[in-house]
Coordinates of C-alpha atoms and ligand atoms in Angstrom, one line a residue:
M1 CA -3.7 1.0 29.0
S2 CA -3.4 4.5 27.8
A3 CA -6.0 6.4 25.9
P4 CA -5.5 6.9 22.2
A5 CA -4.2 10.3 21.2
A6 CA -7.1 12.7 21.0
S7 CA -7.1 15.5 18.5
P8 CA -6.6 19.0 19.9
G9 CA -9.7 20.5 21.2
H10 CA -11.5 17.2 21.7
A11 CA -11.9 15.9 25.2
P12 CA -10.0 12.6 25.6
A13 CA -12.3 9.7 26.3
S14 CA -12.3 8.5 29.9
P15 CA -10.2 5.3 30.3
E16 CA -13.3 3.3 31.6
S17 CA -15.0 3.9 28.3
I18 CA -12.3 2.2 26.3
A19 CA -12.6 -1.6 25.9
T20 CA -9.6 -3.4 27.2
S21 CA -8.9 -4.7 23.6
M22 CA -8.2 -1.1 22.5
P23 CA -4.6 -1.0 21.3
S24 CA -2.4 1.3 23.5
L25 CA -2.1 3.7 20.5
L26 CA -4.9 3.6 18.0
P27 CA -3.4 2.9 14.6
G28 CA -4.2 5.9 12.4
A29 CA -4.3 8.4 15.3
P30 CA -4.8 11.3 15.4
H31 CA -7.2 11.3 12.5
F32 CA -9.1 8.4 14.0
H33 CA -9.9 9.3 17.6
L34 CA -12.4 8.8 20.4
R35 CA -14.6 11.7 21.2
D36 CA -17.2 11.4 24.0
G37 CA -16.8 7.6 23.9
E38 CA -17.3 7.2 20.2
L39 CA -14.9 6.7 17.4
F40 CA -14.5 9.6 14.9
V41 CA -12.7 10.1 11.7
E42 CA -11.6 13.7 11.4
G43 CA -14.9 15.6 12.2
L44 CA -17.3 12.8 11.5
R45 CA -18.7 10.1 13.7
L46 CA -18.0 6.7 12.1
S47 CA -21.3 5.2 13.2
D48 CA -23.1 7.9 11.3
L49 CA -21.3 6.9 8.1
A50 CA -22.0 3.2 8.7
R51 CA -25.7 4.0 9.1
M52 CA -25.8 6.2 6.1
H53 CA -24.0 3.8 3.7
G54 CA -24.3 0.4 5.3
T55 CA -21.6 -2.1 6.2
P56 CA -19.0 -3.3 5.4
L57 CA -17.8 0.1 4.5
F58 CA -14.2 1.4 4.0
V59 CA -13.7 4.9 5.3
Y60 CA -10.6 6.9 4.4
S61 CA -9.2 10.1 5.9
K62 CA -7.9 12.5 3.4
A63 CA -5.9 14.4 6.1
A64 CA -4.2 11.1 7.2
M65 CA -3.2 10.5 3.6
L66 CA -1.8 14.0 3.2
D67 CA 0.0 13.8 6.5
A68 CA 1.7 10.6 5.5
L69 CA 2.7 12.2 2.2
A70 CA 3.9 15.3 4.0
A71 CA 6.4 13.2 6.0
Y72 CA 8.0 12.2 2.7
Q73 CA 7.9 15.7 1.3
R74 CA 9.7 17.0 4.4
G75 CA 12.3 14.2 4.0
F76 CA 12.9 15.4 0.4
A77 CA 12.8 19.1 1.0
G78 CA 15.6 20.8 -1.0
R79 CA 16.2 17.7 -3.1
R80 CA 15.0 16.8 -6.6
A81 CA 12.5 14.0 -6.0
R82 CA 9.3 12.5 -7.3
I83 CA 7.1 10.6 -5.0
C84 CA 5.3 7.9 -7.0
Y85 CA 2.4 6.4 -5.1
A86 CA 2.4 2.7 -5.5
M87 CA -1.2 2.4 -6.4
K88 CA -1.6 -1.3 -5.9
A89 CA -1.9 -0.5 -2.2
N90 CA -5.2 1.2 -2.9
S91 CA -6.2 1.9 -6.5
S92 CA -9.7 3.5 -6.0
L93 CA -10.1 6.5 -8.2
G94 CA -11.0 8.9 -5.3
V95 CA -7.8 7.9 -3.5
L96 CA -5.7 8.3 -6.7
Q97 CA -7.2 11.8 -7.1
V98 CA -6.0 12.9 -3.6
F99 CA -2.4 12.0 -4.5
A100 CA -2.7 13.3 -8.0
Q101 CA -3.9 16.7 -6.7
A102 CA -1.0 16.7 -4.2
G103 CA 1.5 16.4 -7.1
C104 CA 2.4 12.8 -6.8
G105 CA 3.5 10.5 -9.6
F106 CA 2.3 6.9 -9.7
D107 CA 3.9 3.5 -9.7
I108 CA 1.8 0.9 -11.6
V109 CA 2.1 -2.8 -12.1
S110 CA -0.5 -3.5 -14.8
G111 CA -2.3 -2.2 -17.8
G112 CA -5.5 -2.0 -15.6
E113 CA -3.7 0.3 -13.2
L114 CA -2.6 2.4 -16.1
E115 CA -6.2 2.9 -17.2
R116 CA -7.2 3.8 -13.6
V117 CA -4.5 6.4 -13.2
L118 CA -5.4 7.9 -16.6
A119 CA -9.1 7.9 -15.5
A120 CA -8.0 9.9 -12.4
G121 CA -6.7 12.6 -14.8
V122 CA -3.0 11.8 -14.4
D123 CA -0.6 12.5 -17.3
G124 CA 1.2 9.3 -18.5
A125 CA 4.6 11.1 -18.0
R126 CA 4.0 11.0 -14.3
V127 CA 3.7 7.2 -14.2
I128 CA 6.3 4.6 -13.8
F129 CA 5.6 1.0 -14.8
S130 CA 6.9 -1.8 -12.6
G131 CA 6.2 -5.6 -12.6
V132 CA 7.8 -8.8 -13.7
G133 CA 5.3 -9.8 -16.4
K134 CA 4.4 -6.9 -18.6
T135 CA 2.7 -8.0 -21.8
R136 CA 3.3 -6.5 -25.2
A137 CA -0.1 -5.0 -25.2
E138 CA 0.6 -3.3 -21.9
M139 CA 3.9 -2.0 -23.2
R140 CA 2.2 -0.6 -26.3
R141 CA -0.4 1.2 -24.3
A142 CA 2.2 2.6 -21.9
L143 CA 4.2 3.9 -24.8
E144 CA 1.1 5.4 -26.5
V145 CA 0.4 7.5 -23.4
G146 CA 4.0 8.6 -23.0
I147 CA 4.9 6.7 -19.8
G148 CA 7.5 8.2 -17.6
C149 CA 9.6 5.1 -17.2
F150 CA 9.5 1.3 -17.5
N151 CA 11.1 -0.4 -14.5
V152 CA 12.4 -3.4 -16.3
E153 CA 12.7 -6.6 -14.3
S154 CA 14.5 -9.1 -16.6
E155 CA 16.9 -9.3 -19.6
A156 CA 14.1 -10.9 -21.7
E157 CA 11.8 -8.0 -21.0
L158 CA 14.4 -5.6 -22.2
E159 CA 14.5 -7.3 -25.6
V160 CA 10.7 -7.4 -25.9
L161 CA 10.3 -3.8 -24.9
N162 CA 12.9 -2.8 -27.5
E163 CA 11.0 -4.7 -30.2
V164 CA 7.7 -3.2 -29.2
A165 CA 9.0 0.4 -29.1
A166 CA 10.8 -0.1 -32.4
A167 CA 7.6 -1.3 -34.1
M168 CA 5.9 1.9 -32.9
G169 CA 8.8 4.1 -33.9
K170 CA 9.2 5.2 -30.3
T171 CA 11.9 5.2 -27.7
A172 CA 11.1 3.6 -24.3
P173 CA 12.5 5.3 -21.2
I174 CA 13.9 2.6 -18.9
S175 CA 15.2 1.9 -15.5
I176 CA 16.4 -1.6 -14.4
R177 CA 15.2 -3.0 -11.2
V178 CA 18.2 -4.5 -9.3
N179 CA 17.9 -7.1 -6.7
P180 CA 20.3 -5.9 -4.0
D181 CA 20.3 -9.3 -2.2
V182 CA 20.3 -7.8 1.2
D183 CA 21.4 -10.3 3.9
P184 CA 18.4 -12.2 5.1
K185 CA 20.1 -13.1 8.4
T186 CA 20.2 -9.6 9.6
H187 CA 17.0 -8.5 8.0
P188 CA 14.7 -11.6 7.8
Y189 CA 11.5 -9.5 7.2
I190 CA 12.6 -8.5 3.8
S191 CA 10.8 -10.4 1.2
T192 CA 11.5 -9.2 -2.3
G193 CA 15.1 -8.1 -2.4
L194 CA 16.7 -11.5 -1.9
K195 CA 18.3 -14.0 -4.3
G196 CA 15.9 -16.7 -5.2
N197 CA 13.2 -14.1 -5.5
K198 CA 11.3 -13.5 -8.8
F199 CA 11.8 -9.7 -8.7
G200 CA 14.5 -7.7 -10.4
I201 CA 17.9 -8.5 -11.9
A202 CA 20.6 -10.2 -9.9
H203 CA 23.2 -7.8 -8.6
E204 CA 26.0 -9.6 -10.5
R205 CA 24.1 -9.4 -13.8
T206 CA 23.2 -5.7 -13.5
L207 CA 26.2 -4.1 -15.3
A208 CA 26.0 -6.5 -18.2
T209 CA 22.3 -5.8 -18.5
Y210 CA 22.8 -2.0 -18.6
Q211 CA 25.5 -2.5 -21.2
R212 CA 23.0 -4.6 -23.3
A213 CA 20.3 -1.9 -22.8
A214 CA 22.7 0.8 -24.0
T215 CA 23.1 -1.0 -27.3
L216 CA 19.3 -1.4 -28.0
P217 CA 18.3 1.4 -30.3
S218 CA 14.7 1.9 -29.1
L219 CA 15.5 2.1 -25.4
K220 CA 16.8 5.1 -23.5
V221 CA 18.4 4.4 -20.1
K222 CA 17.1 6.8 -17.5
G223 CA 17.7 5.3 -14.1
I224 CA 18.0 2.5 -11.7
D225 CA 15.6 1.1 -9.2
C226 CA 15.1 -1.4 -6.4
H227 CA 12.4 -2.4 -4.0
I228 CA 13.3 -4.7 -1.2
G229 CA 10.1 -5.7 0.4
S230 CA 7.1 -4.4 2.4
Q231 CA 6.2 -3.5 6.0
I232 CA 9.9 -2.8 6.7
T233 CA 10.1 -1.4 10.2
Q234 CA 13.8 -0.5 10.4
A235 CA 16.2 1.8 8.5
E236 CA 19.1 -0.7 8.2
P237 CA 17.8 -2.7 5.3
Y238 CA 17.3 0.5 3.3
L239 CA 20.8 1.7 4.1
D240 CA 22.3 -1.7 3.1
A241 CA 20.3 -1.8 -0.2
M242 CA 21.3 1.8 -0.9
D243 CA 25.0 1.0 -0.5
R244 CA 24.7 -2.0 -2.8
M245 CA 22.8 0.1 -5.4
L246 CA 25.2 3.0 -5.3
D247 CA 28.1 0.6 -5.9
L248 CA 26.3 -0.5 -9.0
V249 CA 25.6 3.1 -10.1
E250 CA 29.3 3.8 -9.8
A251 CA 30.2 0.8 -11.9
I252 CA 27.5 1.5 -14.6
E253 CA 28.5 5.1 -14.9
A254 CA 32.2 4.1 -15.1
A255 CA 31.2 2.0 -18.1
G256 CA 29.9 5.2 -19.8
I257 CA 26.2 4.8 -19.1
P258 CA 24.9 7.9 -17.2
L259 CA 21.9 7.5 -14.9
Q260 CA 19.5 10.4 -14.4
H261 CA 17.5 9.1 -11.5
L262 CA 17.8 6.7 -8.6
D263 CA 14.6 5.0 -7.5
F264 CA 14.6 3.4 -4.0
G265 CA 11.2 1.7 -4.2
G266 CA 8.7 1.6 -1.4
G267 CA 8.2 -0.8 1.5
L268 CA 8.2 1.4 4.6
G269 CA 6.0 -0.2 7.3
I270 CA 3.1 1.2 9.4
N271 CA 1.9 0.6 12.9
Y272 CA -0.6 -2.3 12.8
N273 CA 0.0 -3.6 16.3
G274 CA 2.5 -1.5 18.2
D275 CA 5.0 -1.6 15.3
T276 CA 7.4 1.4 15.3
P277 CA 8.8 1.9 11.8
P278 CA 10.8 5.1 11.3
Q279 CA 8.9 8.1 10.1
A280 CA 9.5 8.8 6.4
D281 CA 11.4 12.1 7.1
A282 CA 13.6 10.5 9.8
L283 CA 14.4 7.6 7.5
W284 CA 15.3 9.9 4.6
A285 CA 17.4 12.1 6.8
R286 CA 19.6 8.9 7.4
L287 CA 19.5 7.9 3.8
F288 CA 20.6 11.4 2.7
E289 CA 23.5 11.4 5.1
R290 CA 24.7 8.3 3.3
L291 CA 23.9 9.7 -0.2
D292 CA 25.6 13.0 0.6
A293 CA 28.7 11.2 2.0
R294 CA 29.0 9.2 -1.2
G295 CA 28.4 12.3 -3.5
F296 CA 24.9 11.4 -4.7
G297 CA 22.9 13.8 -2.7
Q298 CA 22.0 16.1 -5.7
R299 CA 20.7 13.4 -8.0
E300 CA 17.1 13.1 -9.1
F301 CA 15.3 10.7 -6.7
M302 CA 12.2 8.6 -7.0
I303 CA 10.4 6.6 -4.4
E304 CA 7.4 4.3 -4.7
P305 CA 5.6 4.2 -1.3
G306 CA 2.3 2.4 -1.1
R307 CA 1.3 1.1 2.3
S308 CA 2.9 3.9 4.3
L309 CA 0.8 6.5 2.4
V310 CA -2.6 4.9 2.8
G311 CA -2.5 2.0 5.3
N312 CA -3.4 3.9 8.4
A313 CA -5.6 6.4 6.6
G314 CA -8.4 3.8 6.2
V315 CA -10.7 1.6 8.3
C316 CA -13.3 -1.0 7.5
L317 CA -16.6 -0.6 9.4
T318 CA -18.5 -3.8 10.0
E319 CA -21.5 -4.9 12.0
V320 CA -21.6 -7.7 14.6
L321 CA -24.1 -10.2 13.1
Y322 CA -23.9 -13.0 15.7
L323 CA -22.1 -13.9 18.9
K324 CA -21.6 -17.6 19.1
P325 CA -20.2 -18.9 22.4
G326 CA -18.3 -22.1 22.2
E327 CA -16.6 -24.6 24.6
Q328 CA -13.1 -23.8 23.3
K329 CA -13.7 -20.5 21.4
N330 CA -16.3 -17.7 21.3
F331 CA -16.9 -16.5 17.8
C332 CA -18.0 -13.0 16.8
I333 CA -19.4 -13.2 13.3
I334 CA -19.2 -9.9 11.4
D335 CA -20.5 -8.8 8.0
A336 CA -17.0 -8.2 6.7
A337 CA -15.0 -11.2 5.5
M338 CA -11.8 -12.4 3.9
N339 CA -13.1 -11.2 0.5
D340 CA -13.1 -7.6 2.0
L341 CA -10.0 -8.0 4.3
P342 CA -7.8 -10.6 2.8
R343 CA -4.6 -9.9 4.8
P344 CA -5.3 -12.1 7.8
A345 CA -6.1 -15.1 5.6
M346 CA -3.2 -14.5 3.3
Y347 CA -0.4 -13.5 5.6
E348 CA -1.9 -14.1 9.1
A349 CA -1.7 -10.3 9.4
F350 CA -3.0 -8.4 12.4
H351 CA -5.6 -5.7 12.3
A352 CA -6.7 -3.9 15.4
I353 CA -10.5 -4.2 15.9
V354 CA -12.2 -1.5 17.8
P355 CA -15.8 -1.0 18.7
L356 CA -17.2 2.3 17.4
A357 CA -18.8 2.9 20.9
P358 CA -16.6 1.0 23.3
R359 CA -18.4 -0.3 26.5
A360 CA -17.0 -0.4 29.9
G361 CA -15.9 -3.8 31.2
S362 CA -13.6 -6.4 29.7
G363 CA -16.2 -8.6 27.9
S364 CA -15.1 -11.9 26.4
C365 CA -12.4 -13.3 24.3
Y366 CA -13.5 -13.8 20.7
D367 CA -12.3 -15.0 17.3
V368 CA -13.7 -12.3 15.0
V369 CA -14.7 -14.1 11.8
G370 CA -16.6 -13.4 8.5
P371 CA -19.5 -15.3 6.9
V372 CA -17.4 -16.9 4.1
C373 CA -17.4 -20.6 4.0
E374 CA -13.7 -21.1 4.8
S375 CA -12.0 -21.8 8.1
G376 CA -9.4 -19.3 6.9
D377 CA -12.0 -16.6 7.0
W378 CA -11.0 -14.9 10.2
I379 CA -10.2 -11.2 10.7
G380 CA -8.8 -11.3 14.3
R381 CA -8.0 -14.0 16.8
D382 CA -8.4 -14.0 20.6
R383 CA -9.7 -10.4 20.9
L384 CA -11.0 -9.2 24.2
L385 CA -14.2 -7.4 23.3
N386 CA -17.4 -6.4 25.2
L387 CA -20.0 -6.8 22.5
R388 CA -23.6 -7.2 21.6
C389 CA -25.3 -8.2 18.4
G390 CA -25.7 -5.2 16.1
D391 CA -22.6 -3.4 17.5
L392 CA -20.4 -1.7 15.0
L393 CA -16.7 -2.3 14.8
A394 CA -13.8 -0.6 13.0
V395 CA -11.1 -2.9 11.6
M396 CA -8.2 -0.5 11.7
S397 CA -5.2 0.0 9.3
A398 CA -7.4 -1.1 6.4
G399 CA -6.4 1.6 3.9
A400 CA -3.7 -0.5 2.1
Y401 CA -4.0 -4.0 0.5
C402 CA -7.6 -4.5 1.5
M403 CA -10.0 -3.0 -1.0
S404 CA -7.4 -3.4 -3.8
M405 CA -7.2 -7.1 -2.9
A406 CA -10.9 -7.6 -2.4
S407 CA -12.6 -10.4 -4.3
N408 CA -16.1 -11.6 -5.0
Y409 CA -15.7 -15.0 -3.3
N410 CA -19.0 -16.4 -2.2
T411 CA -20.6 -13.9 -4.6
R412 CA -20.1 -11.1 -2.1
G413 CA -20.2 -7.7 -3.6
R414 CA -17.3 -5.5 -2.8
A415 CA -17.8 -3.0 -0.1
A416 CA -18.6 0.7 -0.6
E417 CA -15.9 3.3 0.1
V418 CA -16.1 6.8 1.6
L419 CA -13.5 9.5 1.6
V420 CA -13.7 12.0 4.5
D421 CA -12.3 15.5 4.4
G422 CA -13.0 17.4 7.6
T423 CA -16.7 17.2 8.1
R424 CA -17.4 16.3 4.5
S425 CA -17.8 12.8 3.3
T426 CA -18.0 11.5 -0.3
L427 CA -19.1 8.1 -1.5
I428 CA -16.1 7.3 -3.8
R429 CA -17.3 3.8 -4.6
E430 CA -20.8 2.3 -4.5
R431 CA -21.4 -1.0 -3.0
E432 CA -21.2 -3.7 -5.7
S433 CA -24.5 -5.4 -6.5
A434 CA -25.2 -8.9 -7.6
A435 CA -26.1 -7.6 -11.0
D436 CA -22.7 -5.8 -11.2
Q437 CA -21.0 -9.1 -10.5
M438 CA -22.9 -10.9 -13.2
R439 CA -22.4 -8.3 -15.9
G440 CA -20.6 -9.9 -18.8
E441 CA -21.7 -13.4 -18.0
R442 CA -23.9 -15.5 -20.3
L443 CA -26.3 -18.4 -20.0
V444 CA -25.8 -21.0 -22.7
D445 CA -28.7 -21.4 -25.0
Ligands
PLP1 C1 4.4 -3.0 -4.0 C2 5.4 -2.2 -4.5 C3 5.7 -1.0 -4.0 C4 5.0 -0.4 -2.7 O1 5.3 -1.2 -1.6 P1 4.7 -0.7 -0.2 O2 5.2 -1.8 0.8 O3 3.2 -0.7 -0.3 O4 5.3 0.6 0.1 C5 6.7 -0.2 -4.6 N1 7.4 -0.6 -5.6 C6 7.1 -1.8 -6.2 C7 7.9 -2.2 -7.4 C8 6.2 -2.6 -5.7 O5 5.9 -3.8 -6.2

């Protein structure tokens, strides 16, 4: 088992100090690294942050976020492109602020996300609004703040948006989300770009829908978009979807409807468990080869990455409460649970689990579980860990779809969040109290 990559200038940890459960490459390396046998984020010791703020605690590396963004920026160098961070991956204000300051736009899927992005100081014009079920109130609010574009997902939505805009005396900028129906046999991991899926407009209905949109007086056609799924680890589905989309662009423009921008959605995967998705710049080098060959290389582009910008920039710190040996299984009960880290319960997803101060020796095999009263409340299964009660662990790759999916089940307050920048840490969200949770509730008199 090889040691995780150490940052330059830091002595790599000795192999004996790394628990055998340590993944061969720590997800989130090099910003999360071992130094003198302890796990650090950038210049700070994670156990110091856990002691200062308590657990469970989400910790994010600003440098890791900016590095992930830089890979996209390199991929788009010399092109006209807007990177719209898909904020449902992690919608905390402090995280939005990092991407806003770096010049990103934002992809939102609800009126609540719109209010968050405005609260982070972002101009509505830098925001695009996706989602299959936009309400009239959400449309009105988005028009009020001058939204950059609505990504329309059905023919019915087109009519409603036209009505709402007309009533306000405004014109709604739109793009239509097409469902490219990429072959599931060759790419079975794609989950949103298939027929029989609730997202987008069927490929064969697209031209007719654009023709309808062009006749609606309070809509202005701006572009076209697609989003084929999430945690995609290969380039081929993107290339296939792009070809299908460019065929449509040619047909739509031949019908006299010009498209200003092409939006290829998000979906690029990250390394959770030895996954090897292409880097964003390498992926886009391949996509631009295709775009250039087909004469589209100088268009205006948009993309909507979520997970790949934040997923490996965050960890969740948690304390081992109890070790519970069993006949068939040993359980390691931690103070984080499915309400904090919902991905294992929802998708049987894998998160690496790493002690903040790994001990020598192989330890025992544990199911790592939370305190919530559900058998589905597990965070990791069959993990070889050398542990004692009170040890601190990092659940890795927890920057995306963890805090933003967190709930109050079992009346557990949501965790606190810290953003680290070098040797500086900022508490960007306080731990939620019981009083916070009960605010707005009433006893009946
Ligand atoms: C969720 C979503 C994204 C982001 O997906 P990731 O897999 O997190 O990159 C982008 N666009 C749309 C429309 C989405 O729903």
